[in-house]
Amino acid sequence: GCVLVVSVIEQLAQWHNSTVKAAMERLCNYIPGKYQVMCHMLHRIDREMNADVVCHSLRLCKQDPGQPLCHLYPPPKVSCFLTSFKVVSCGRLLKLGLRNTEAFRPCVLFSNLCAFPLLANLCEKIKYVIRNKLPFEDFDGDKFSTFPTLRGYHWRGRDCDDRNTTVYPGRRPDNWDVKSDSNCNGIWGVDPKDGIPYEEKFCKGADSRGVVLLGDSAGAHFHIPPEWMTVTQMSAKSFANLPMAFTDELDWPQFSEITGFLNSTIGGWTDSLYLRLRRRNRCNHRDLQNISQNGNLARNQLLDNPAIVIYATIGNDVCNGNHDTLAHMTTPKEMFSNVMQALRYLDSRLPNGSHVILTGLVDGRFLWDNLHDRYHPLGQLNRDITYSQLYSFLNCLKVSPCNGWLTPNKTLRNLTSERALQLSDVLKEIARSEKFANFDVFYMDFPLRQTAEEWRKMGGEPWQLIEPVDGFHPSQIAAALGTSITWQKALHEWPQVLGKENPFNDQIEAIFKDQGGH
């Protein structure tokens, strides 16, 4: 993190031909309000020192005994490099009784970032969300919220009465919603012409169903905006979305492939399984849950509508940051046990008539093949940082999202893909042979190859299907194209999964608009 931020500051100074201090002030002015306190961490940057050297001198980076010296940039002259990195650790400063000295200041600022009064409350909220994976603001405890971020309605359908635990998206209507909207789909009341409740008239027998994603960071749609690191285009506008991104854990589920519902503001366009289900049946409005990176399913077997559950952990079982990465990958036996445990749990929670789609693992060799020799956003100004260098830096730090695929070792990349294929075969066999009381199970390969082919037909390049900053996750374009491929497969092979097309959709929308959107 330090290396990335210092790199941006130094490049800002270069681009604007200013001092580093002026560049840091410029960056701090770009950052919204209370988040500017983070700038105080970086107070002694020298333009003559590269970001690696600066971060070691600030004691925000360190070299463990017996471990390689991790660096993103080419090292300066050996004597200078080693001298710059020979700094005393924060722990050593404490032992020497130097807590109150200038040398210890970076340690305090870094370790106690959440102690800043302006950030303390926000930090507590984020810690709660990360720990519980539940909406921070949920007054009635039904796991749905009226607040967008902090695992709120960006992740699950928006609650329409957060003080009534019996009102939430996805439930069957209470007495056809004559008096109020119990399922938050916007359809309630009685038609004055014939006295029939609107919910009964438009949604009875309509095969209403929700969509639930059980996924990983790809399903949550992890994204770091490249404009945060591209100094040639940087302005205050570049960081306008920082508060929202921060409180959504740098995930953007509201634009994602399965549960996206807002127009994308991060490039590309939004197309999702949820939006297509909603267009097919307007009664499905707001019935979505993105349960990514752990979380809690909100479905009542007796009171709620059936759901389409997408099980898509497309890389977690083979991806880790360990140097002996193969030893830490899920085995086929473990995969079978884990998935069956999840499916038995779903069978105890999902209403009858639900469907589960198991998605195979991705072939991550696509990443190295299409990115390794391209320049990362940090390297575009001076043409000095490629994705290959970034991957090596992350591997050295043991924080790589996937050592098995983000590596120059072709044999290791192939072995990782071989394991991914074995695990996909486990999912395929489960879908073929296992039966459950409340849902049927289907399997589909992760549609990377079809997505790349479709994008080429549209004149695009394969590398544009990958997130530019982390060089690992699917991009917004990949998410939107993947939706189209998944939908077409379901439409032609499993039409029963999608439900019937509601013939009253136009009438519902007309009344909705006549009432001013209520």
Short mmCIF file of C-alpha atoms in Angstrom, two decimals:
data_model
loop_
_atom_site.label_atom_id
_atom_site.label_comp_id
_atom_site.label_asym_id
_atom_site.label_seq_id
_atom_site.Cartn_x
_atom_site.Cartn_y
_atom_site.Cartn_z
CA GLY A 1 0.00 0.00 0.00
CA CYS A 2 2.76 2.42 0.90
CA VAL A 3 4.66 1.71 -2.33
CA LEU A 4 1.55 2.38 -4.42
CA VAL A 5 0.74 5.68 -2.68
CA VAL A 6 4.31 6.96 -2.74
CA SER A 7 4.59 6.03 -6.41
CA VAL A 8 1.53 8.14 -7.19
CA ILE A 9 2.91 11.12 -5.24
CA GLU A 10 6.29 10.95 -6.96
CA GLN A 11 4.66 10.65 -10.38
CA LEU A 12 2.40 13.62 -9.62
CA ALA A 13 5.51 15.66 -8.83
CA GLN A 14 7.08 14.54 -12.11
CA TRP A 15 3.97 15.19 -14.20
CA HIS A 16 3.34 18.67 -12.75
CA ASN A 17 7.07 19.47 -12.44
CA SER A 18 6.59 20.30 -8.77
CA THR A 19 8.19 19.41 -5.47
CA VAL A 20 7.16 16.22 -3.74
CA LYS A 21 5.62 18.28 -0.95
CA ALA A 22 3.45 20.15 -3.45
CA ALA A 23 2.47 16.87 -5.10
CA MET A 24 1.49 15.40 -1.76
CA GLU A 25 -0.64 18.45 -1.00
CA ARG A 26 -2.21 18.14 -4.44
CA LEU A 27 -3.11 14.49 -3.82
CA CYS A 28 -4.46 15.29 -0.35
CA ASN A 29 -6.67 17.99 -1.82
CA TYR A 30 -8.05 15.46 -4.30
CA ILE A 31 -9.05 13.07 -1.50
CA PRO A 32 -12.48 13.73 0.08
CA GLY A 33 -12.85 15.24 3.56
CA LYS A 34 -11.98 13.04 6.50
CA TYR A 35 -9.92 10.62 4.41
CA GLN A 36 -7.24 13.32 4.10
CA VAL A 37 -5.89 12.36 7.52
CA MET A 38 -4.24 9.37 5.84
CA CYS A 39 -1.92 11.81 4.09
CA HIS A 40 -0.17 12.52 7.38
CA MET A 41 1.40 9.10 7.24
CA LEU A 42 3.65 10.16 4.37
CA HIS A 43 5.53 13.23 5.49
CA ARG A 44 9.13 12.57 4.51
CA ILE A 45 9.21 11.57 0.86
CA ASP A 46 12.32 12.42 -1.11
CA ARG A 47 11.97 12.71 -4.88
CA GLU A 48 15.47 11.30 -5.28
CA MET A 49 14.45 8.05 -3.55
CA ASN A 50 12.16 5.53 -5.22
CA ALA A 51 8.99 4.31 -3.51
CA ASP A 52 10.59 1.10 -2.21
CA VAL A 53 13.32 3.03 -0.42
CA VAL A 54 10.89 5.61 0.96
CA CYS A 55 8.57 2.97 2.43
CA HIS A 56 11.42 1.14 4.11
CA SER A 57 12.74 4.39 5.54
CA LEU A 58 9.26 5.14 6.88
CA ARG A 59 9.28 1.66 8.49
CA LEU A 60 6.06 0.80 6.70
CA CYS A 61 7.95 -1.93 4.83
CA LYS A 62 10.54 -4.25 6.29
CA GLN A 63 12.78 -7.17 5.38
CA ASP A 64 12.39 -10.22 7.58
CA PRO A 65 15.61 -12.04 8.50
CA GLY A 66 16.52 -14.63 5.91
CA GLN A 67 13.89 -13.36 3.46
CA PRO A 68 14.49 -11.66 0.09
CA LEU A 69 14.29 -7.90 -0.17
CA CYS A 70 10.98 -7.17 -1.92
CA HIS A 71 10.93 -4.24 -4.34
CA LEU A 72 8.66 -3.08 -7.15
CA TYR A 73 11.19 -0.78 -8.82
CA PRO A 74 14.69 -1.63 -10.03
CA PRO A 75 17.06 -1.12 -7.08
CA PRO A 76 19.31 1.98 -7.10
CA LYS A 77 23.07 1.60 -6.69
CA VAL A 78 23.79 -1.22 -4.26
CA SER A 79 25.52 0.85 -1.59
CA CYS A 80 22.77 3.50 -1.59
CA PHE A 81 20.02 0.86 -1.67
CA LEU A 82 21.35 -1.08 1.29
CA THR A 83 22.09 2.06 3.28
CA SER A 84 18.59 3.37 2.68
CA PHE A 85 17.04 0.10 3.84
CA LYS A 86 19.11 -0.26 7.01
CA VAL A 87 16.53 1.25 9.30
CA VAL A 88 15.56 0.25 12.80
CA SER A 89 12.21 -1.55 13.07
CA CYS A 90 9.32 -0.11 15.11
CA GLY A 91 9.68 -2.95 17.60
CA ARG A 92 13.38 -2.19 18.02
CA LEU A 93 12.65 1.52 18.56
CA LEU A 94 10.25 0.59 21.37
CA LYS A 95 12.89 -1.58 23.03
CA LEU A 96 15.35 1.29 22.79
CA GLY A 97 12.87 3.57 24.59
CA LEU A 98 12.43 5.87 21.57
CA ARG A 99 8.62 5.92 21.49
CA ASN A 100 8.41 9.72 21.80
CA THR A 101 10.99 10.51 19.12
CA GLU A 102 10.53 11.71 15.54
CA ALA A 103 11.83 8.33 14.35
CA PHE A 104 8.83 6.57 15.88
CA ARG A 105 6.19 8.87 14.40
CA PRO A 106 5.49 6.79 11.25
CA CYS A 107 4.97 3.72 13.43
CA VAL A 108 2.31 5.53 15.45
CA LEU A 109 0.54 6.98 12.42
CA PHE A 110 0.43 3.66 10.61
CA SER A 111 -0.56 1.42 13.50
CA ASN A 112 -3.12 3.84 14.94
CA LEU A 113 -4.75 5.10 11.75
CA CYS A 114 -8.15 4.29 13.25
CA ALA A 115 -7.29 6.41 16.30
CA PHE A 116 -7.83 9.59 14.28
CA PRO A 117 -11.13 11.00 15.58
CA LEU A 118 -12.50 11.51 12.07
CA LEU A 119 -11.85 7.88 11.09
CA ALA A 120 -12.46 6.05 14.38
CA ASN A 121 -16.22 5.65 13.94
CA LEU A 122 -15.86 4.59 10.32
CA CYS A 123 -13.17 2.05 11.24
CA GLU A 124 -15.45 0.50 13.84
CA LYS A 125 -18.23 0.15 11.29
CA ILE A 126 -15.93 -1.47 8.74
CA LYS A 127 -14.49 -3.84 11.37
CA TYR A 128 -18.04 -4.90 12.27
CA VAL A 129 -18.94 -5.54 8.65
CA ILE A 130 -15.75 -7.49 7.92
CA ARG A 131 -16.25 -9.58 11.05
CA ASN A 132 -19.97 -10.33 10.57
CA LYS A 133 -20.59 -9.86 6.83
CA LEU A 134 -24.00 -8.41 7.69
CA PRO A 135 -25.46 -4.94 7.06
CA PHE A 136 -24.18 -2.45 9.61
CA GLU A 137 -27.45 -0.50 9.53
CA ASP A 138 -30.28 -3.01 9.92
CA PHE A 139 -32.67 -1.89 12.62
CA ASP A 140 -35.04 -4.86 12.43
CA GLY A 141 -32.34 -7.54 12.03
CA ASP A 142 -33.81 -9.13 8.89
CA LYS A 143 -30.42 -8.83 7.06
CA PHE A 144 -31.75 -6.18 4.67
CA SER A 145 -30.97 -2.46 4.90
CA THR A 146 -31.96 0.98 3.65
CA PHE A 147 -28.29 2.07 3.63
CA PRO A 148 -26.27 1.33 0.45
CA THR A 149 -22.77 0.42 1.67
CA LEU A 150 -21.36 -1.42 4.71
CA ARG A 151 -23.00 -4.61 3.35
CA GLY A 152 -26.26 -2.72 2.81
CA TYR A 153 -28.49 -2.67 -0.27
CA HIS A 154 -25.59 -2.70 -2.73
CA TRP A 155 -25.32 -6.33 -1.57
CA ARG A 156 -28.96 -7.29 -0.97
CA GLY A 157 -32.28 -5.92 -2.13
CA ARG A 158 -33.22 -2.66 -0.46
CA ASP A 159 -35.50 -2.97 2.56
CA CYS A 160 -38.66 -0.87 2.41
CA ASP A 161 -39.43 -0.93 6.14
CA ASP A 162 -36.34 -1.34 8.29
CA ARG A 163 -38.36 -1.41 11.51
CA ASN A 164 -40.52 -4.40 10.61
CA THR A 165 -38.83 -7.80 10.51
CA THR A 166 -41.68 -9.28 8.43
CA VAL A 167 -41.08 -6.82 5.56
CA TYR A 168 -38.14 -7.56 3.25
CA PRO A 169 -37.38 -8.39 -0.42
CA GLY A 170 -38.10 -11.91 -1.61
CA ARG A 171 -40.94 -12.94 0.69
CA ARG A 172 -44.34 -14.05 -0.55
CA PRO A 173 -46.86 -11.21 -0.19
CA ASP A 174 -48.76 -10.96 3.07
CA ASN A 175 -52.50 -11.07 2.22
CA TRP A 176 -51.60 -10.03 -1.34
CA ASP A 177 -50.14 -6.77 0.02
CA VAL A 178 -53.54 -5.12 0.18
CA LYS A 179 -52.45 -2.51 2.72
CA SER A 180 -48.66 -2.34 2.42
CA ASP A 181 -45.70 -3.66 0.44
CA SER A 182 -44.46 -6.65 2.46
CA ASN A 183 -41.92 -7.85 -0.16
CA CYS A 184 -40.58 -4.45 -1.28
CA ASN A 185 -41.22 -5.07 -4.99
CA GLY A 186 -43.22 -1.85 -5.26
CA ILE A 187 -46.52 -3.63 -5.99
CA TRP A 188 -49.27 -3.22 -3.38
CA GLY A 189 -52.78 -1.86 -2.87
CA VAL A 190 -56.06 -2.63 -4.63
CA ASP A 191 -57.15 -1.80 -8.18
CA PRO A 192 -60.15 0.55 -7.69
CA LYS A 193 -61.70 -0.67 -10.97
CA ASP A 194 -62.31 -4.25 -9.86
CA GLY A 195 -61.23 -4.46 -6.20
CA ILE A 196 -58.49 -7.04 -6.95
CA PRO A 197 -55.15 -6.50 -5.16
CA TYR A 198 -52.41 -5.50 -7.62
CA GLU A 199 -50.05 -8.16 -6.24
CA GLU A 200 -52.64 -10.88 -6.86
CA LYS A 201 -53.55 -9.55 -10.29
CA PHE A 202 -49.98 -9.21 -11.58
CA CYS A 203 -47.90 -11.71 -9.59
CA LYS A 204 -50.11 -14.69 -8.74
CA GLY A 205 -48.72 -17.74 -10.53
CA ALA A 206 -45.95 -15.63 -12.08
CA ASP A 207 -43.10 -17.91 -10.95
CA SER A 208 -41.51 -15.15 -8.89
CA ARG A 209 -37.97 -15.97 -7.74
CA GLY A 210 -34.88 -14.28 -6.41
CA VAL A 211 -31.23 -14.59 -7.30
CA VAL A 212 -28.51 -15.37 -4.76
CA LEU A 213 -24.77 -15.45 -5.38
CA LEU A 214 -22.52 -17.55 -3.17
CA GLY A 215 -19.19 -16.28 -4.42
CA ASP A 216 -15.73 -14.88 -3.88
CA SER A 217 -14.07 -11.52 -4.55
CA ALA A 218 -14.79 -11.91 -8.29
CA GLY A 219 -18.50 -12.32 -7.55
CA ALA A 220 -18.39 -9.30 -5.23
CA HIS A 221 -16.76 -7.49 -8.18
CA PHE A 222 -13.53 -6.30 -6.59
CA HIS A 223 -12.20 -3.21 -8.35
CA ILE A 224 -9.61 -0.53 -7.62
CA PRO A 225 -10.26 2.45 -9.92
CA PRO A 226 -7.24 2.93 -12.23
CA GLU A 227 -7.83 6.70 -12.13
CA TRP A 228 -6.58 6.59 -8.52
CA MET A 229 -3.14 5.75 -9.94
CA THR A 230 -3.06 7.44 -13.34
CA VAL A 231 -1.52 10.84 -12.65
CA THR A 232 -1.95 12.16 -16.21
CA GLN A 233 -5.74 12.18 -15.70
CA MET A 234 -5.95 12.65 -11.94
CA SER A 235 -8.26 15.25 -10.37
CA ALA A 236 -10.61 15.61 -7.42
CA LYS A 237 -13.24 13.87 -9.55
CA SER A 238 -11.01 10.77 -9.65
CA PHE A 239 -11.51 10.22 -5.91
CA ALA A 240 -15.17 11.19 -5.60
CA ASN A 241 -16.08 7.51 -5.26
CA LEU A 242 -13.46 6.77 -2.57
CA PRO A 243 -15.84 6.90 0.46
CA MET A 244 -18.29 4.54 -1.21
CA ALA A 245 -15.52 2.19 -2.37
CA PHE A 246 -13.92 2.17 1.08
CA THR A 247 -17.18 1.29 2.86
CA ASP A 248 -17.94 -1.42 0.28
CA GLU A 249 -14.52 -3.04 0.88
CA LEU A 250 -13.40 -2.05 -2.67
CA ASP A 251 -16.17 -4.29 -4.02
CA TRP A 252 -18.87 -3.10 -6.44
CA PRO A 253 -21.68 -5.69 -6.20
CA GLN A 254 -24.18 -3.12 -7.51
CA PHE A 255 -22.52 -3.48 -10.96
CA SER A 256 -21.70 -7.20 -10.75
CA GLU A 257 -22.47 -10.05 -13.13
CA ILE A 258 -25.07 -11.78 -10.96
CA THR A 259 -26.65 -9.08 -8.77
CA GLY A 260 -25.80 -5.77 -10.49
CA PHE A 261 -28.70 -3.30 -10.64
CA LEU A 262 -27.19 0.19 -11.11
CA ASN A 263 -25.64 1.68 -14.24
CA SER A 264 -21.89 1.18 -14.09
CA THR A 265 -19.71 4.16 -13.16
CA ILE A 266 -16.47 2.14 -13.45
CA GLY A 267 -16.39 1.62 -17.21
CA GLY A 268 -18.23 -0.82 -19.42
CA TRP A 269 -21.92 -1.36 -18.73
CA THR A 270 -24.08 -3.27 -16.26
CA ASP A 271 -25.84 -6.46 -17.31
CA SER A 272 -26.73 -9.01 -14.67
CA LEU A 273 -28.76 -12.12 -14.05
CA TYR A 274 -30.87 -10.12 -11.60
CA LEU A 275 -31.68 -7.40 -14.15
CA ARG A 276 -32.68 -9.99 -16.74
CA LEU A 277 -34.88 -11.85 -14.24
CA ARG A 278 -36.48 -8.52 -13.31
CA ARG A 279 -37.16 -7.70 -16.97
CA ARG A 280 -38.65 -11.18 -17.42
CA ASN A 281 -40.88 -10.76 -14.39
CA ARG A 282 -41.30 -7.31 -12.80
CA CYS A 283 -42.54 -9.04 -9.61
CA ASN A 284 -38.90 -10.06 -8.94
CA HIS A 285 -37.94 -6.44 -8.17
CA ARG A 286 -35.26 -6.14 -5.42
CA ASP A 287 -35.04 -9.91 -4.80
CA LEU A 288 -31.24 -10.24 -4.86
CA GLN A 289 -28.48 -11.26 -2.45
CA ASN A 290 -24.75 -11.11 -3.08
CA ILE A 291 -23.24 -13.37 -0.41
CA SER A 292 -19.60 -13.03 -1.41
CA GLN A 293 -16.50 -13.57 0.72
CA ASN A 294 -18.64 -15.25 3.37
CA GLY A 295 -21.93 -13.95 4.65
CA ASN A 296 -25.37 -15.03 5.80
CA LEU A 297 -28.14 -16.19 3.50
CA ALA A 298 -31.50 -14.56 4.22
CA ARG A 299 -34.20 -16.98 3.06
CA ASN A 300 -37.19 -18.34 4.95
CA GLN A 301 -38.18 -21.77 3.67
CA LEU A 302 -41.85 -21.29 4.57
CA LEU A 303 -42.47 -17.61 3.84
CA ASP A 304 -40.22 -16.72 0.89
CA ASN A 305 -40.17 -17.27 -2.86
CA PRO A 306 -37.84 -19.86 -4.41
CA ALA A 307 -34.39 -18.67 -5.47
CA ILE A 308 -31.80 -19.28 -8.14
CA VAL A 309 -28.50 -19.77 -6.31
CA ILE A 310 -25.26 -19.32 -8.24
CA TYR A 311 -22.37 -21.13 -6.52
CA ALA A 312 -19.29 -19.49 -8.05
CA THR A 313 -16.00 -19.65 -6.17
CA ILE A 314 -14.04 -19.47 -9.41
CA GLY A 315 -10.50 -19.32 -8.01
CA ASN A 316 -10.32 -19.47 -4.22
CA ASP A 317 -9.74 -23.22 -4.07
CA VAL A 318 -6.51 -23.01 -6.09
CA CYS A 319 -5.42 -19.45 -5.35
CA ASN A 320 -3.35 -18.50 -2.33
CA GLY A 321 -0.27 -16.41 -1.53
CA ASN A 322 1.89 -19.23 -0.18
CA HIS A 323 5.22 -20.00 -1.82
CA ASP A 324 4.37 -23.73 -1.66
CA THR A 325 1.04 -22.91 -3.27
CA LEU A 326 0.23 -26.42 -4.54
CA ALA A 327 0.27 -27.81 -1.00
CA HIS A 328 -2.39 -25.27 0.05
CA MET A 329 -4.84 -25.91 -2.78
CA THR A 330 -8.14 -27.67 -2.14
CA THR A 331 -8.04 -31.34 -3.11
CA PRO A 332 -10.87 -33.00 -5.07
CA LYS A 333 -11.88 -34.94 -1.95
CA GLU A 334 -12.02 -31.74 0.12
CA MET A 335 -13.94 -30.00 -2.67
CA PHE A 336 -16.62 -32.69 -2.70
CA SER A 337 -16.98 -32.54 1.08
CA ASN A 338 -17.13 -28.73 1.22
CA VAL A 339 -19.63 -28.32 -1.61
CA MET A 340 -21.88 -31.10 -0.33
CA GLN A 341 -21.89 -29.45 3.11
CA ALA A 342 -22.95 -26.16 1.50
CA LEU A 343 -25.66 -27.85 -0.58
CA ARG A 344 -27.10 -29.68 2.45
CA TYR A 345 -27.24 -26.35 4.26
CA LEU A 346 -29.06 -24.81 1.29
CA ASP A 347 -31.51 -27.71 1.25
CA SER A 348 -32.44 -26.79 4.82
CA ARG A 349 -32.97 -23.12 3.97
CA LEU A 350 -34.21 -22.71 0.39
CA PRO A 351 -37.94 -22.85 -0.41
CA ASN A 352 -39.07 -25.77 -2.53
CA GLY A 353 -38.75 -25.18 -6.26
CA SER A 354 -35.39 -23.41 -6.03
CA HIS A 355 -32.44 -24.08 -8.36
CA VAL A 356 -28.67 -24.20 -7.79
CA ILE A 357 -26.12 -23.61 -10.55
CA LEU A 358 -22.55 -24.73 -9.82
CA THR A 359 -19.99 -22.71 -11.78
CA GLY A 360 -16.66 -24.30 -12.67
CA LEU A 361 -13.31 -22.75 -11.86
CA VAL A 362 -11.66 -20.35 -14.29
CA ASP A 363 -8.53 -21.21 -16.29
CA GLY A 364 -6.31 -18.47 -14.86
CA ARG A 365 -3.49 -18.95 -17.39
CA PHE A 366 -5.41 -16.28 -19.28
CA LEU A 367 -4.01 -13.69 -16.84
CA TRP A 368 -0.27 -14.19 -17.45
CA ASP A 369 -0.74 -14.86 -21.16
CA ASN A 370 -2.50 -11.54 -21.75
CA LEU A 371 -0.93 -9.20 -19.18
CA HIS A 372 2.62 -10.14 -18.17
CA ASP A 373 4.44 -7.87 -20.66
CA ARG A 374 1.96 -4.97 -20.56
CA TYR A 375 2.53 -1.86 -18.42
CA HIS A 376 0.60 -1.56 -15.19
CA PRO A 377 -1.18 1.82 -14.58
CA LEU A 378 1.70 2.74 -12.23
CA GLY A 379 4.20 2.02 -15.00
CA GLN A 380 2.51 3.84 -17.86
CA LEU A 381 4.07 7.27 -17.23
CA ASN A 382 7.67 6.08 -17.28
CA ARG A 383 7.14 2.68 -18.94
CA ASP A 384 8.91 1.01 -16.04
CA ILE A 385 6.44 -1.32 -14.26
CA THR A 386 4.96 -4.33 -16.04
CA TYR A 387 2.42 -6.77 -14.62
CA SER A 388 5.20 -9.33 -14.43
CA GLN A 389 7.06 -7.02 -12.02
CA LEU A 390 3.90 -6.39 -10.00
CA TYR A 391 3.21 -10.12 -9.70
CA SER A 392 6.79 -10.77 -8.55
CA PHE A 393 6.54 -7.98 -5.96
CA LEU A 394 3.30 -9.42 -4.54
CA ASN A 395 4.70 -12.94 -4.55
CA CYS A 396 7.79 -11.77 -2.67
CA LEU A 397 5.58 -10.07 -0.05
CA LYS A 398 3.47 -13.25 0.24
CA VAL A 399 0.32 -11.26 -0.53
CA SER A 400 -0.24 -12.47 -4.09
CA PRO A 401 -3.89 -13.26 -4.76
CA CYS A 402 -2.76 -16.32 -6.73
CA ASN A 403 0.82 -17.56 -6.70
CA GLY A 404 -0.08 -20.46 -8.97
CA TRP A 405 -1.18 -18.33 -11.92
CA LEU A 406 0.59 -14.99 -11.38
CA THR A 407 4.04 -16.40 -11.96
CA PRO A 408 6.61 -16.72 -14.78
CA ASN A 409 6.81 -20.44 -13.93
CA LYS A 410 4.86 -22.03 -16.79
CA THR A 411 4.90 -25.46 -15.17
CA LEU A 412 3.29 -24.06 -12.02
CA ARG A 413 0.66 -22.21 -14.06
CA ASN A 414 -0.19 -25.45 -15.85
CA LEU A 415 -0.37 -27.44 -12.61
CA THR A 416 -2.69 -24.82 -11.10
CA SER A 417 -5.02 -25.06 -14.11
CA GLU A 418 -4.89 -28.84 -13.91
CA ARG A 419 -6.08 -28.72 -10.30
CA ALA A 420 -8.78 -26.20 -11.22
CA LEU A 421 -10.05 -28.58 -13.90
CA GLN A 422 -10.09 -31.48 -11.40
CA LEU A 423 -12.19 -29.41 -8.99
CA SER A 424 -14.56 -28.37 -11.78
CA ASP A 425 -15.03 -32.06 -12.58
CA VAL A 426 -16.07 -32.60 -8.96
CA LEU A 427 -18.77 -29.94 -9.34
CA LYS A 428 -19.89 -31.46 -12.63
CA GLU A 429 -20.24 -34.89 -11.01
CA ILE A 430 -22.21 -33.47 -8.07
CA ALA A 431 -24.66 -31.83 -10.49
CA ARG A 432 -25.02 -35.12 -12.38
CA SER A 433 -25.47 -37.52 -9.50
CA GLU A 434 -26.65 -35.76 -6.31
CA LYS A 435 -30.31 -35.07 -5.53
CA PHE A 436 -31.87 -32.68 -3.02
CA ALA A 437 -35.38 -32.18 -1.72
CA ASN A 438 -35.86 -28.46 -2.38
CA PHE A 439 -33.82 -27.71 -5.48
CA ASP A 440 -32.29 -29.24 -8.57
CA VAL A 441 -28.60 -28.77 -9.43
CA PHE A 442 -26.98 -27.73 -12.71
CA TYR A 443 -23.38 -27.20 -13.79
CA MET A 444 -21.79 -24.76 -16.21
CA ASP A 445 -18.18 -24.01 -17.08
CA PHE A 446 -16.92 -20.53 -16.28
CA PRO A 447 -17.47 -18.82 -19.66
CA LEU A 448 -14.05 -17.17 -20.05
CA ARG A 449 -13.29 -18.55 -23.51
CA GLN A 450 -16.73 -17.58 -24.87
CA THR A 451 -16.44 -14.14 -23.25
CA ALA A 452 -13.05 -13.52 -24.91
CA GLU A 453 -14.39 -14.65 -28.30
CA GLU A 454 -17.42 -12.39 -27.98
CA TRP A 455 -15.24 -9.44 -26.99
CA ARG A 456 -12.93 -9.99 -29.97
CA LYS A 457 -15.96 -9.92 -32.29
CA MET A 458 -16.79 -6.52 -30.79
CA GLY A 459 -13.28 -5.28 -31.58
CA GLY A 460 -11.89 -5.59 -28.07
CA GLU A 461 -8.60 -6.98 -26.74
CA PRO A 462 -8.39 -9.90 -24.25
CA TRP A 463 -6.46 -7.87 -21.65
CA GLN A 464 -9.46 -5.52 -21.31
CA LEU A 465 -11.37 -8.35 -19.65
CA ILE A 466 -9.06 -8.15 -16.61
CA GLU A 467 -9.08 -5.54 -13.85
CA PRO A 468 -6.20 -3.15 -14.69
CA VAL A 469 -4.97 -2.37 -11.14
CA ASP A 470 -4.86 -5.82 -9.55
CA GLY A 471 -4.33 -7.68 -12.83
CA PHE A 472 -6.39 -10.57 -11.51
CA HIS A 473 -10.17 -10.09 -11.26
CA PRO A 474 -12.68 -9.97 -14.16
CA SER A 475 -13.36 -6.43 -15.37
CA GLN A 476 -16.74 -4.73 -15.78
CA ILE A 477 -16.75 -5.67 -19.47
CA ALA A 478 -16.10 -9.33 -18.63
CA ALA A 479 -18.92 -9.30 -16.06
CA ALA A 480 -21.47 -7.87 -18.51
CA LEU A 481 -20.52 -10.23 -21.34
CA GLY A 482 -20.51 -13.21 -18.97
CA THR A 483 -24.12 -12.44 -18.02
CA SER A 484 -25.25 -12.67 -21.64
CA ILE A 485 -23.55 -16.05 -22.11
CA THR A 486 -24.96 -17.46 -18.86
CA TRP A 487 -28.47 -16.26 -19.69
CA GLN A 488 -28.45 -17.78 -23.17
CA LYS A 489 -27.29 -21.13 -21.80
CA ALA A 490 -30.03 -21.14 -19.17
CA LEU A 491 -32.66 -20.03 -21.67
CA HIS A 492 -31.88 -22.85 -24.09
CA GLU A 493 -30.88 -25.66 -21.71
CA TRP A 494 -32.69 -24.96 -18.41
CA PRO A 495 -35.71 -22.73 -19.18
CA GLN A 496 -37.42 -23.94 -15.99
CA VAL A 497 -34.71 -22.16 -13.96
CA LEU A 498 -35.66 -18.69 -15.22
CA GLY A 499 -39.43 -18.96 -14.74
CA LYS A 500 -42.16 -17.71 -17.04
CA GLU A 501 -42.25 -14.32 -18.70
CA ASN A 502 -44.82 -12.17 -16.93
CA PRO A 503 -47.45 -10.91 -19.43
CA PHE A 504 -48.30 -8.00 -17.11
CA ASN A 505 -44.85 -6.38 -17.09
CA ASP A 506 -45.90 -3.42 -19.25
CA GLN A 507 -48.98 -2.75 -17.12
CA ILE A 508 -46.93 -2.89 -13.92
CA GLU A 509 -44.40 -0.40 -15.29
CA ALA A 510 -47.16 1.92 -16.56
CA ILE A 511 -48.84 2.06 -13.14
CA PHE A 512 -45.43 2.42 -11.48
CA LYS A 513 -44.65 5.47 -13.60
CA ASP A 514 -48.14 6.96 -13.16
CA GLN A 515 -47.63 6.88 -9.40
CA GLY A 516 -44.36 8.77 -9.68
CA GLY A 517 -42.17 5.74 -9.14
CA HIS A 518 -43.78 4.60 -5.86
#
